[in-house]
Amino acid sequence: MIDSKKLKAICIIFFCFIIILVVLLVYAIGQKKEPSETSSTASNSSTVSSQTTASQTTPVNETMELKLYYYDADDYDKPKEIQGITVDKKLYETDITSAINKVFSSTDIKINKAVLDGKNITIDLPKETVKKFNSGSAGGIIHTSILAMTVLNLPGVEQMQVTMDGEAGIESDHFSFNGTFIKPEEGKKYTFKPSDNPGKALEF
């Protein structure tokens, strides 16, 4: 009888001990989760803040639209098409030669160098490009119109001189660079003011 009472008492004590352990375990787990969640929230907040700061400090490249005037033999006076070409503004400001070549990339016109001096620009063409200006009277008019109208409509440009591999005054049967190309009024074509100096014939 005594052993039976002791056994019951031991069982009750053991049962209570287990309950206490379970309660303590649940409490401990709950305490551990709260800092973890706080830490996770702080981490997420830090990540978002970092991303926001990064997006605010990353410079966005500014672009500008330049115009390519395309002519053909159907109408020498009016462009067949005016294409808007998007270029990086910084490229135009630091390397105008590359910017202009990008505008002409869909044509057979390529320039060696462009030098902007105030409102006046000098375009230097390679000889191989200049030869295309002498491909018949139509070729001369079309190529000259594409070059002159496109360059004269660059921001701030009002006059243009053209050289060939650094040599000024080049002319031939179907074109002349011996003078100054002047920006037209809105909706009109450029004008050409011949130089008083004798021209230099294109040598093939």
Tab-separated table of C-alpha atoms in Angstrom:
chain	number	residue	atom	x	y	z
A	1	MET	CA	0.000	0.000	0.000
A	2	ILE	CA	2.833	2.378	0.891
A	3	ASP	CA	4.661	1.549	-2.303
A	4	SER	CA	1.578	2.264	-4.312
A	5	LYS	CA	1.155	5.735	-2.732
A	6	LYS	CA	4.817	6.529	-3.264
A	7	LEU	CA	4.552	5.452	-6.891
A	8	LYS	CA	1.526	7.703	-7.435
A	9	ALA	CA	3.315	10.625	-5.813
A	10	ILE	CA	6.397	10.065	-7.931
A	11	CYS	CA	4.246	9.890	-11.074
A	12	ILE	CA	2.463	13.127	-10.158
A	13	ILE	CA	5.763	14.892	-9.450
A	14	PHE	CA	7.251	13.559	-12.694
A	15	PHE	CA	4.158	14.666	-14.649
A	16	CYS	CA	4.322	18.153	-13.152
A	17	PHE	CA	8.033	18.318	-13.930
A	18	ILE	CA	7.355	17.450	-17.580
A	19	ILE	CA	4.655	20.137	-17.817
A	20	ILE	CA	7.034	22.716	-16.366
A	21	LEU	CA	9.725	21.693	-18.849
A	22	VAL	CA	7.299	22.005	-21.764
A	23	VAL	CA	6.178	25.460	-20.599
A	24	LEU	CA	9.789	26.606	-20.226
A	25	LEU	CA	10.678	25.210	-23.656
A	26	VAL	CA	7.762	26.997	-25.343
A	27	TYR	CA	8.698	30.239	-23.577
A	28	ALA	CA	12.350	29.912	-24.619
A	29	ILE	CA	11.425	29.289	-28.265
A	30	GLY	CA	9.136	32.340	-28.240
A	31	GLN	CA	11.923	34.516	-26.841
A	32	LYS	CA	14.344	33.401	-29.575
A	33	LYS	CA	11.918	34.115	-32.447
A	34	GLU	CA	11.287	37.752	-31.501
A	35	PRO	CA	14.918	38.987	-31.878
A	36	SER	CA	15.229	36.970	-35.070
A	37	GLU	CA	12.188	38.626	-36.594
A	38	THR	CA	13.412	42.045	-35.467
A	39	SER	CA	16.794	41.338	-36.969
A	40	SER	CA	15.184	40.196	-40.207
A	41	THR	CA	13.062	43.347	-40.359
A	42	ALA	CA	16.098	45.518	-39.709
A	43	SER	CA	18.027	43.636	-42.376
A	44	ASN	CA	15.246	44.089	-44.929
A	45	SER	CA	14.978	47.764	-44.025
A	46	SER	CA	18.719	48.148	-44.439
A	47	THR	CA	18.597	46.438	-47.854
A	48	VAL	CA	15.768	48.661	-49.071
A	49	SER	CA	17.581	51.741	-47.761
A	50	SER	CA	20.777	50.625	-49.485
A	51	GLN	CA	18.973	50.016	-52.757
A	52	THR	CA	17.204	53.379	-52.549
A	53	THR	CA	20.477	55.171	-51.830
A	54	ALA	CA	22.181	53.343	-54.692
A	55	SER	CA	19.407	54.283	-57.136
A	56	GLN	CA	19.597	57.901	-56.009
A	57	THR	CA	23.369	58.157	-56.397
A	58	THR	CA	23.667	56.241	-59.708
A	59	PRO	CA	23.856	58.869	-62.476
A	60	VAL	CA	21.298	58.550	-65.276
A	61	ASN	CA	22.845	59.160	-68.690
A	62	GLU	CA	21.163	62.086	-70.421
A	63	THR	CA	20.383	61.655	-74.096
A	64	MET	CA	19.639	64.063	-76.914
A	65	GLU	CA	18.009	63.613	-80.291
A	66	LEU	CA	19.908	64.647	-83.412
A	67	LYS	CA	18.373	64.658	-86.882
A	68	LEU	CA	19.540	62.827	-89.984
A	69	TYR	CA	18.256	64.481	-93.163
A	70	TYR	CA	17.934	61.916	-95.918
A	71	TYR	CA	17.588	62.996	-99.571
A	72	ASP	CA	17.185	61.139	-102.855
A	73	ALA	CA	16.856	61.980	-106.536
A	74	ASP	CA	13.054	62.379	-106.407
A	75	ASP	CA	13.330	65.837	-104.845
A	76	TYR	CA	16.656	67.587	-104.333
A	77	ASP	CA	15.124	70.440	-102.337
A	78	LYS	CA	13.063	68.575	-99.745
A	79	PRO	CA	14.264	65.731	-97.546
A	80	LYS	CA	12.651	62.379	-98.240
A	81	GLU	CA	12.914	61.545	-94.559
A	82	ILE	CA	14.135	63.112	-91.337
A	83	GLN	CA	15.211	60.494	-88.811
A	84	GLY	CA	15.628	61.195	-85.109
A	85	ILE	CA	18.856	59.620	-83.831
A	86	THR	CA	19.291	59.355	-80.052
A	87	VAL	CA	22.839	59.885	-78.780
A	88	ASP	CA	24.366	60.220	-75.344
A	89	LYS	CA	24.589	63.897	-74.389
A	90	LYS	CA	27.971	63.388	-72.727
A	91	LEU	CA	29.304	61.748	-75.919
A	92	TYR	CA	28.197	64.767	-77.946
A	93	GLU	CA	29.867	67.144	-75.500
A	94	THR	CA	33.148	65.204	-75.178
A	95	ASP	CA	33.482	63.442	-78.553
A	96	ILE	CA	31.371	65.205	-81.146
A	97	THR	CA	33.095	63.267	-83.948
A	98	SER	CA	31.794	59.927	-82.637
A	99	ALA	CA	28.353	61.416	-82.030
A	100	ILE	CA	28.100	62.687	-85.623
A	101	ASN	CA	29.373	59.383	-87.023
A	102	LYS	CA	26.607	57.643	-85.063
A	103	VAL	CA	24.054	59.879	-86.792
A	104	PHE	CA	25.535	59.014	-90.202
A	105	SER	CA	25.896	55.285	-89.409
A	106	SER	CA	23.035	54.281	-91.738
A	107	THR	CA	24.587	56.210	-94.666
A	108	ASP	CA	27.888	55.850	-96.516
A	109	ILE	CA	29.175	59.136	-95.044
A	110	LYS	CA	31.939	58.816	-92.468
A	111	ILE	CA	33.946	61.692	-91.016
A	112	ASN	CA	37.534	61.813	-89.792
A	113	LYS	CA	36.979	64.641	-87.365
A	114	ALA	CA	34.565	67.389	-86.382
A	115	VAL	CA	35.785	70.598	-84.741
A	116	LEU	CA	33.215	72.965	-83.285
A	117	ASP	CA	34.356	76.567	-82.825
A	118	GLY	CA	31.495	78.661	-81.517
A	119	LYS	CA	28.747	78.435	-84.122
A	120	ASN	CA	31.136	77.301	-86.843
A	121	ILE	CA	31.981	73.640	-87.430
A	122	THR	CA	34.657	72.092	-89.620
A	123	ILE	CA	34.003	68.588	-90.909
A	124	ASP	CA	36.980	66.618	-92.177
A	125	LEU	CA	36.129	63.758	-94.536
A	126	PRO	CA	38.346	60.869	-95.682
A	127	LYS	CA	39.111	60.740	-99.396
A	128	GLU	CA	37.105	57.527	-99.874
A	129	THR	CA	33.989	59.286	-98.607
A	130	VAL	CA	34.625	62.382	-100.740
A	131	LYS	CA	34.782	60.198	-103.869
A	132	LYS	CA	31.139	59.233	-103.250
A	133	PHE	CA	30.225	62.916	-103.590
A	134	ASN	CA	31.470	62.752	-107.172
A	135	SER	CA	29.336	59.752	-108.202
A	136	GLY	CA	27.387	61.660	-110.857
A	137	SER	CA	25.469	64.910	-110.478
A	138	ALA	CA	22.715	63.212	-108.455
A	139	GLY	CA	25.267	61.664	-106.112
A	140	GLY	CA	26.931	65.020	-105.557
A	141	ILE	CA	23.689	66.811	-104.728
A	142	ILE	CA	22.310	64.025	-102.524
A	143	HIS	CA	25.484	63.486	-100.497
A	144	THR	CA	26.092	67.216	-100.083
A	145	SER	CA	22.500	67.785	-98.954
A	146	ILE	CA	22.600	64.924	-96.427
A	147	LEU	CA	25.893	66.166	-94.983
A	148	ALA	CA	25.070	69.873	-94.936
A	149	MET	CA	21.513	69.682	-93.612
A	150	THR	CA	22.341	67.117	-90.941
A	151	VAL	CA	25.395	68.986	-89.621
A	152	LEU	CA	23.869	72.470	-89.892
A	153	ASN	CA	20.926	71.303	-87.775
A	154	LEU	CA	23.144	70.226	-84.885
A	155	PRO	CA	22.579	72.305	-81.713
A	156	GLY	CA	24.132	75.760	-82.016
A	157	VAL	CA	25.723	75.190	-85.451
A	158	GLU	CA	25.167	77.889	-88.080
A	159	GLN	CA	28.067	77.504	-90.523
A	160	MET	CA	30.076	74.574	-91.847
A	161	GLN	CA	33.337	74.163	-93.734
A	162	VAL	CA	34.362	70.801	-95.194
A	163	THR	CA	37.920	69.543	-95.652
A	164	MET	CA	39.330	66.321	-97.070
A	165	ASP	CA	42.052	64.688	-94.987
A	166	GLY	CA	42.837	68.130	-93.589
A	167	GLU	CA	42.905	69.918	-96.962
A	168	ALA	CA	40.452	72.779	-97.606
A	169	GLY	CA	38.877	73.981	-100.843
A	170	ILE	CA	38.413	70.559	-102.472
A	171	GLU	CA	36.057	70.463	-105.448
A	172	SER	CA	35.233	68.303	-108.428
A	173	ASP	CA	32.744	67.901	-111.261
A	174	HIS	CA	29.702	67.297	-109.092
A	175	PHE	CA	30.405	68.998	-105.760
A	176	SER	CA	32.383	71.804	-104.130
A	177	PHE	CA	33.721	72.193	-100.606
A	178	ASN	CA	35.440	75.444	-101.567
A	179	GLY	CA	33.304	77.742	-99.477
A	180	THR	CA	30.973	77.921	-96.497
A	181	PHE	CA	27.677	76.117	-95.964
A	182	ILE	CA	25.188	78.325	-94.113
A	183	LYS	CA	22.270	77.144	-91.985
A	184	PRO	CA	18.914	77.779	-93.644
A	185	GLU	CA	15.810	79.337	-92.235
A	186	GLU	CA	13.265	76.923	-90.803
A	187	GLY	CA	11.851	74.667	-93.523
A	188	LYS	CA	14.345	75.771	-96.184
A	189	LYS	CA	17.545	74.305	-97.622
A	190	TYR	CA	21.087	75.397	-96.800
A	191	THR	CA	22.902	78.054	-98.804
A	192	PHE	CA	26.477	77.828	-100.045
A	193	LYS	CA	28.809	80.821	-100.105
A	194	PRO	CA	31.750	80.132	-102.454
A	195	SER	CA	35.246	81.117	-101.362
A	196	ASP	CA	37.216	83.804	-103.182
A	197	ASN	CA	40.220	81.472	-103.190
A	198	PRO	CA	40.713	79.034	-106.093
A	199	GLY	CA	39.600	75.481	-105.360
A	200	LYS	CA	41.683	72.298	-105.422
A	201	ALA	CA	40.528	69.541	-107.750
A	202	LEU	CA	39.866	66.094	-106.274
A	203	GLU	CA	42.586	63.744	-107.435
A	204	PHE	CA	41.591	60.137	-108.105
